[in-house]
XYZ file of C-alpha atoms in Angstrom:
420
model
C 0.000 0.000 0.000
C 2.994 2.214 -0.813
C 2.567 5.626 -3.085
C 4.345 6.021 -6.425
C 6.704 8.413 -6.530
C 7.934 10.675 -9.750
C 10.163 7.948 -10.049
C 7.736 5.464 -10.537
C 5.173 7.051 -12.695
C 6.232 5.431 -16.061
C 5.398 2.040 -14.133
C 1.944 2.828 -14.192
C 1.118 1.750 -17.603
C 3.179 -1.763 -16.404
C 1.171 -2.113 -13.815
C -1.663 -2.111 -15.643
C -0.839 -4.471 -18.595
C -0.027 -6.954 -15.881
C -3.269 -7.836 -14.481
C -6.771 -7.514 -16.421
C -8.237 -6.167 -12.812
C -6.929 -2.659 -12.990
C -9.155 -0.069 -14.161
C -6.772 3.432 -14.124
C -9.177 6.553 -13.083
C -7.839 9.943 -13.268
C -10.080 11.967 -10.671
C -10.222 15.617 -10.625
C -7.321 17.182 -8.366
C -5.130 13.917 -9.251
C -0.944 14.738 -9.564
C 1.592 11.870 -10.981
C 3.246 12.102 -7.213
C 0.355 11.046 -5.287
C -1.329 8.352 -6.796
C -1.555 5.612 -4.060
C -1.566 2.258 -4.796
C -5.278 1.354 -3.917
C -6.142 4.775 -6.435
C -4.656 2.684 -9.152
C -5.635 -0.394 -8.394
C -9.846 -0.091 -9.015
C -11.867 -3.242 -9.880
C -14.458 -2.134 -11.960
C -17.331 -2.771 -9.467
C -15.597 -0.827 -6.863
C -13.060 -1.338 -4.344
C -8.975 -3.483 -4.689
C -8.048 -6.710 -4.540
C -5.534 -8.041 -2.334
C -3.971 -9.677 -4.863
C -3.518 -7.065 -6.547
C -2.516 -5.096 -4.118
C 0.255 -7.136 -2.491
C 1.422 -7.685 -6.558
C 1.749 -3.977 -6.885
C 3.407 -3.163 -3.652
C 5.983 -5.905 -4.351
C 6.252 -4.747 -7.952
C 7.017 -1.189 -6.416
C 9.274 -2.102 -4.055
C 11.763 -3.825 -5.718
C 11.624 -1.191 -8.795
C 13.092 0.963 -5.550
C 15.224 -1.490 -4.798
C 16.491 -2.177 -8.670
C 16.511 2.302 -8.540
C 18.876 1.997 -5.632
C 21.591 -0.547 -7.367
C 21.847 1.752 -9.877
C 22.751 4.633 -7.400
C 19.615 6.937 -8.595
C 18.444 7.101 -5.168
C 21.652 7.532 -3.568
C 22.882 10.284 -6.182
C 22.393 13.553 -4.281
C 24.858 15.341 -6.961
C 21.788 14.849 -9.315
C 18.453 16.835 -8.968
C 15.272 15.191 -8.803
C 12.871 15.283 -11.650
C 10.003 17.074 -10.222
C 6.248 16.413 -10.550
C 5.033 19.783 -11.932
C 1.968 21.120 -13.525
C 0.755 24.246 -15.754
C -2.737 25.526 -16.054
C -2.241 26.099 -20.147
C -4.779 28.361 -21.005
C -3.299 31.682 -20.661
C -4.771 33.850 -18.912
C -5.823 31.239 -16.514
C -8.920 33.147 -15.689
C -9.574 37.133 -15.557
C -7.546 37.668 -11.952
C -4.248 35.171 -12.847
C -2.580 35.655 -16.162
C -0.614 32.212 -15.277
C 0.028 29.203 -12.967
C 2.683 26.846 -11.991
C 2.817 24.057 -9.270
C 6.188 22.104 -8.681
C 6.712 19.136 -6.283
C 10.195 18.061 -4.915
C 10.735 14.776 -3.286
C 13.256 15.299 -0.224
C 16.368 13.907 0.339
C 17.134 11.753 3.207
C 20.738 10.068 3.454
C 19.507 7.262 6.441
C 16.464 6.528 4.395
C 16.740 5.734 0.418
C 13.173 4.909 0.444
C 11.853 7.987 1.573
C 7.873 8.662 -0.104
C 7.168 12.038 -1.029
C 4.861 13.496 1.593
C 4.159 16.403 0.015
C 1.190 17.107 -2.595
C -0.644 19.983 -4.706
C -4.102 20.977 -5.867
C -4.071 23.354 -8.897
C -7.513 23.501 -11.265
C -9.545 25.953 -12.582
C -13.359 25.807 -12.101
C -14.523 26.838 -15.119
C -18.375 27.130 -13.761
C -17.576 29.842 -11.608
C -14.574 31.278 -13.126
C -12.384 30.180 -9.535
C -8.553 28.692 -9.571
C -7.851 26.849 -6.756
C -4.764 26.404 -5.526
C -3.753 24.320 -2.589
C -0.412 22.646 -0.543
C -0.373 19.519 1.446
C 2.542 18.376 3.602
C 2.042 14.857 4.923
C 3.622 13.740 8.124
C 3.917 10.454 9.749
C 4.100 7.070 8.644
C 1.548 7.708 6.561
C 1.599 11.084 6.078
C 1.753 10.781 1.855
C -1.306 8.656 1.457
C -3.175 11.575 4.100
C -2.070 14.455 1.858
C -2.525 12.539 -1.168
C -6.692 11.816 -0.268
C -6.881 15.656 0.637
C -5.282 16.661 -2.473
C -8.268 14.361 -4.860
C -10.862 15.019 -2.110
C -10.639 18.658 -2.209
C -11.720 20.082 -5.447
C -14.151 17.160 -5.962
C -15.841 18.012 -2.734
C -15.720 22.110 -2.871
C -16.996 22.153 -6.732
C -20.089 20.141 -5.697
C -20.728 22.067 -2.879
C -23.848 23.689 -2.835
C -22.312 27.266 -1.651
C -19.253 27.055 -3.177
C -20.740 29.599 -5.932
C -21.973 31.983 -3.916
C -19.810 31.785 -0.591
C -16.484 30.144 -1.121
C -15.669 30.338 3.015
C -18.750 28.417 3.806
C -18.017 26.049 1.327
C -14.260 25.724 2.548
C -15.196 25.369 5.982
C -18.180 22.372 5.430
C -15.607 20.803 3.087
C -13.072 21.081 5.801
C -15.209 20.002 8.246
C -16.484 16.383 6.070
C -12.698 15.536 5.534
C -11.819 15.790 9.171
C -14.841 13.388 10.207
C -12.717 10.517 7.552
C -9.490 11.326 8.752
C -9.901 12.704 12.252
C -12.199 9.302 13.057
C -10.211 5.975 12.979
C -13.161 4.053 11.599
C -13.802 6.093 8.654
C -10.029 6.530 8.009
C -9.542 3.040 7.912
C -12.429 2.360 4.858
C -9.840 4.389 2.834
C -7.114 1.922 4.343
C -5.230 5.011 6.220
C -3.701 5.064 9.618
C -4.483 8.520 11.078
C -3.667 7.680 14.678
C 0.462 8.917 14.253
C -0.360 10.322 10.455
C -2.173 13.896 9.264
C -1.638 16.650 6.603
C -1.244 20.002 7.004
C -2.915 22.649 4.500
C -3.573 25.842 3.075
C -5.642 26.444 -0.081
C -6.228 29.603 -1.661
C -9.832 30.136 -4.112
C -9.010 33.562 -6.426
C -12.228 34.155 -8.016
C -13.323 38.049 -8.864
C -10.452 40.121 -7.412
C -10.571 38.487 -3.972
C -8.764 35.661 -2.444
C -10.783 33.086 -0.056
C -8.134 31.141 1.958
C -8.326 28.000 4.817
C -5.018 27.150 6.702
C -4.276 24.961 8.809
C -0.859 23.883 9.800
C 2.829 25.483 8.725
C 2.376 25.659 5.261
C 2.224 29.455 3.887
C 0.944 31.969 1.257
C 2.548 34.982 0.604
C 1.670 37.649 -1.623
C 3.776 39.959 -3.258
C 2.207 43.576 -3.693
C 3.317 46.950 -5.380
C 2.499 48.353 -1.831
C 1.766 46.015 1.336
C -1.170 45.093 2.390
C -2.260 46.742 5.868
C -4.177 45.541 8.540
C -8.330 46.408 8.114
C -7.538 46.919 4.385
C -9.824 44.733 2.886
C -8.093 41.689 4.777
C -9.748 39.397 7.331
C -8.708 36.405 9.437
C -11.363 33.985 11.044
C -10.027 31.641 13.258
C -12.293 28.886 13.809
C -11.367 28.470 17.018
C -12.656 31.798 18.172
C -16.242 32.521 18.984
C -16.124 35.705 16.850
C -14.383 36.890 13.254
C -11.396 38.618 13.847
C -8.891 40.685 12.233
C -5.070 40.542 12.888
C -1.970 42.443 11.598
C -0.267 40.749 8.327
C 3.464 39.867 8.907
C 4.427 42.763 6.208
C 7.934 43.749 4.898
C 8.810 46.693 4.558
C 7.845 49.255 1.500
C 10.763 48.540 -1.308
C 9.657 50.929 -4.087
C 11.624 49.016 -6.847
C 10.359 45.561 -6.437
C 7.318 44.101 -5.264
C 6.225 44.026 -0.993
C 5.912 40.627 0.443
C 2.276 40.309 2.945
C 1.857 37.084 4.600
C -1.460 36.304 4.344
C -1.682 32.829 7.050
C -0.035 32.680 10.449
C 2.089 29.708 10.905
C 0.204 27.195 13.328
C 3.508 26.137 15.373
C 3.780 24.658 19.423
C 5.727 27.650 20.482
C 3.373 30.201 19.232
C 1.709 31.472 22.940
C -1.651 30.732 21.618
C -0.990 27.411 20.326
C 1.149 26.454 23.100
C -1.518 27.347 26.017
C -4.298 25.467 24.453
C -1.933 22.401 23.943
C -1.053 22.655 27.589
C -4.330 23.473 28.908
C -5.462 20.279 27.080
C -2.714 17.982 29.091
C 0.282 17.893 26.373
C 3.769 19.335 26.410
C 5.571 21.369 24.157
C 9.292 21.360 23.875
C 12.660 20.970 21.398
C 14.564 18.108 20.983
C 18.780 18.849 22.244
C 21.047 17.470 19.759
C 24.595 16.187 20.426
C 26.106 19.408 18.739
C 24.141 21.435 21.387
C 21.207 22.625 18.966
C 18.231 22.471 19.689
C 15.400 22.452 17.199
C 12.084 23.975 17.216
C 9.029 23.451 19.900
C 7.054 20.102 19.049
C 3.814 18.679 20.616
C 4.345 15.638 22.459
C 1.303 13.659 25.106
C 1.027 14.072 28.460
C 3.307 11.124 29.890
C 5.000 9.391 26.592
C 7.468 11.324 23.882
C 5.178 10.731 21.305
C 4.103 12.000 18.042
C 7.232 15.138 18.233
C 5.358 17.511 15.598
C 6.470 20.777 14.885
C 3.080 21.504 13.674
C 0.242 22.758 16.324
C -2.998 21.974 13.539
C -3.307 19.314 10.834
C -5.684 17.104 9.539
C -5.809 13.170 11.093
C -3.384 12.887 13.827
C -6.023 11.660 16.033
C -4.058 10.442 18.995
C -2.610 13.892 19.604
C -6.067 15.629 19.468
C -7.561 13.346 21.936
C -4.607 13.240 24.760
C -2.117 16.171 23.771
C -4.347 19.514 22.422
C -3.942 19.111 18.538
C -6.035 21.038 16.657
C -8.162 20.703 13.076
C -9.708 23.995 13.173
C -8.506 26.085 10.062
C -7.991 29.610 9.807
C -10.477 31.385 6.977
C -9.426 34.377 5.230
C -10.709 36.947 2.577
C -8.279 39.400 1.292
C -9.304 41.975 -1.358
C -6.702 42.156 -4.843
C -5.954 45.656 -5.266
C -6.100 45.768 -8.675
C -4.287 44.068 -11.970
C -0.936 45.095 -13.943
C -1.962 45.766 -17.238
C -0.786 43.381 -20.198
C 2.337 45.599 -20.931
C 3.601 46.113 -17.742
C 5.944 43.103 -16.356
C 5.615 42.019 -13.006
C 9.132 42.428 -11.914
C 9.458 46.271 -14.047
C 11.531 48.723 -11.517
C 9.357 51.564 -13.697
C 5.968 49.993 -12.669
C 3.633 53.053 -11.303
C 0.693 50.697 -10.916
C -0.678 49.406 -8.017
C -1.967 46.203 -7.757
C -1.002 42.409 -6.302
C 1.131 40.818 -8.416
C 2.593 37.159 -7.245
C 1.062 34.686 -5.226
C 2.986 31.998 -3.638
C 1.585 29.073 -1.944
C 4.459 26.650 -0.544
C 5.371 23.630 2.516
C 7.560 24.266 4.806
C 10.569 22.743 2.914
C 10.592 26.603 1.027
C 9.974 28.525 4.331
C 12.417 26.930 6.210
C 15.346 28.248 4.472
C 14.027 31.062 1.705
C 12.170 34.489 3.943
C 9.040 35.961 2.390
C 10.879 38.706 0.577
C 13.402 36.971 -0.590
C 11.256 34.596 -2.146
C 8.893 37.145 -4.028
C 12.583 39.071 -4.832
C 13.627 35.182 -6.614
C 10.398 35.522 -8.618
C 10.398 39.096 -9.715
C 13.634 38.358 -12.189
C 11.354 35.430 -13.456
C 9.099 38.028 -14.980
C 5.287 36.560 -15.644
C 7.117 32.874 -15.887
C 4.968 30.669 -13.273
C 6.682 28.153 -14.266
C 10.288 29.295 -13.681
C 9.214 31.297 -10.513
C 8.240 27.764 -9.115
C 11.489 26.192 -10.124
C 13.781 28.920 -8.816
C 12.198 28.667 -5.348
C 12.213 24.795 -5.288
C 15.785 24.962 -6.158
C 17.454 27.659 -3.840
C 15.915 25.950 -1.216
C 16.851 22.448 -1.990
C 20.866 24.022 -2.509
C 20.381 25.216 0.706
C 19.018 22.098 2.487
C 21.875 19.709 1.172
C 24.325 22.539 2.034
C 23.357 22.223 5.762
C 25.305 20.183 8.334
C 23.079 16.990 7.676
C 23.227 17.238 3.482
C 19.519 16.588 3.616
C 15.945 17.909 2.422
C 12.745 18.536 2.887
C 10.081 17.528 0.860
C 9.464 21.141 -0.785
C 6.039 22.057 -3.145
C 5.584 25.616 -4.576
């Protein structure tokens, strides 16, 4: 019950000319790096067959295995071929003139077979003129196959909501809601053959439909958006936490004003264990946040653990599944909802990164995991993209790659799983 990797995609078609059982669906929201076995593996009344399964799942492992005598996994001079997509049709709707999503698969030196936990939701709803965009970042044992079911769940279930035309937040909060009763409830997770007791997904998806973004967040992934002035607090900009009886509105972590390049606004709060908020609740609720000490006298950053047993050690304060820390230790699967107004487009002949722009108006929006944040700032990231001009494409690639460099230039010469 493993999940094909980009190395493993070509294998597919194999796979499938091997046994007359498979029936090969592509559902909406589906990527080449998170098609889990069972997803393949469809009889065509519904359901897998063990067989077929345990056939696969051998088949898969020992194409890693057959990868790893040929030193592909072990390679780290060589870059990995990234899963990446492009919404064609240019512009992608009337707010985005173009999209790019681009999916690295970590490096990690003790462990050659290493899934990528990491996934990516990027479709246009044509019926309502909406692009969604989303990032998932799996963690856990089986952190892949949790971000993998958000990532074909998603779209499928917000596009056939019955608000989702008329109020995107509602829609993105019942939608939120239905996915945590699968994998925040043992039962239901296991009828879709996932462990959620040690395993859970962090999110944040972004709708952009008529010059406004609609956003839900939960965990340490981020969106930034870069701005020909910042956005300011009250200024068309609102954060609802669900966890809070009433809407709110808090400050955006803004840079400051850089006339000749474009202003970097955060637009979600990181949901970490040694924010004060996030850390009373988890203690209030009997768990215990603290960093781990290393032998070289670091320490690392403030992880939830239960009340009496140093167990599950995540960095992350909200997710999705995880349902062992939410009952004993004060996890949380209430997302943060957003709306933030676009101040206006760049018209076709102005370039996004042009030092002799006079316009105002938002233009790059970056939705990444943690493998970007954790070694690229907010600025410097929207100042990578800016010499990319209106590329998507290579904006995506130069972020996934200066923070990769930077990962396997580090002490440990390993990465993070890292999705832009």
């Amino acid at each position: 019950n493993g999940q094909l990797n980009s190395f493993f995609v070509s294998f597919l078609a194999i796979m499938k000319n091997r046994t007359n059982m498979m029936k090969f669906a592509r559902p909406p929201g589906f990527q080449n790096n998170d098609v889990s076995v069972e997803n393949v593996l469809r009889l065509p009344g519904g359901g897998t067959s063990n067989l077929a399964l345990s056939t696969a799942t051998n088949f898969l492992e020992e194409s890693y295995k057959q990868q790893e005598a040929l030193g592909a996994l072990n390679d780290h001079s060589k870059p990995l071929v990234p899963i990446s997509t492009s919404l064609s049709v240019l512009p992608v709707n009337e707010i985005v003139w173009s999209c790019h999503g681009t999916c690295y698969k970590g490096v990690a030196p003790i462990n050659p077979y290493k899934r990528n936990q990491d996934a990516y939701v990027n479709e246009l709803d044509e019926s309502t003129d909406t692009l969604l965009l989303a990032v998932c970042d799996g963690h856990g044992q089986h952190g892949d196959r949790c971000a993998s079911w958000v990532q074909r769940e998603l779209p499928m279930r917000l596009f056939a909501h019955a608000s989702w035309a008329h109020d995107p937040v509602a829609s993105f909060r019942e939608v939120c809601k239905d996915m945590n009763k699968v994998l925040g409830n043992p039962d239901e997770a296991n009828k879709i053959f996932i462990d959620t007791q040690f395993s859970g997904t962090t999110i944040t998806a972004v709708a952009i439909r008529a010059g406004m973004l609609y956003v839900m967040h939960l965990g340490e992934c981020r969106a930034v958006l870069g701005s020909a002035r910042p956005h300011l607090s009250g200024a068309g900009s609102t954060i609802m936490s669900n966890h809070s009886p009433q809407s709110s509105s808090r400050s955006l972590d803004q840079s400051s004003i850089n006339i000749s390049s474009l202003v970097a606004t955060r637009i979600t709060i990181d949901h970490r264990p040694g924010d004060i908020e996030e850390k009373r609740r988890i203690l209030e609720a009997g768990g215990r946040v603290f960093g781990i000490s290393y032998d070289d006298g670091h320490e690392g950053p403030a992880r939830l653990w239960l009340p009496t047993m140093d167990l599950p050690g995540l960095a992350v304060s909200r997710s999705l599944g995880d349902t062992i820390g939410k009952e004993f230790a004060g996890l949380s699967d209430n997302p943060d909802f957003m709306e933030v107004e676009l101040e206006g487009q760049y018209s076709n002949d102005q370039q996004i990164g042009s030092h002799r722009s006079q316009g105002r108006g938002d233009g790059i929006l970056i939705l990444a995991t943690d493998g970007l944040w954790e070694q690229i700032g907010d600025q410097e990231a929207l100042d990578i993209c800016v010499q990319c001009g209106r590329d998507a494409a290579a904006m995506a690639e130069a972020l996934v790659n200066a923070a990769q460099s930077r990962w396997i230039a580090s002490k440990y010469k390993r990465s993070d799983d890292t999705t832009v």
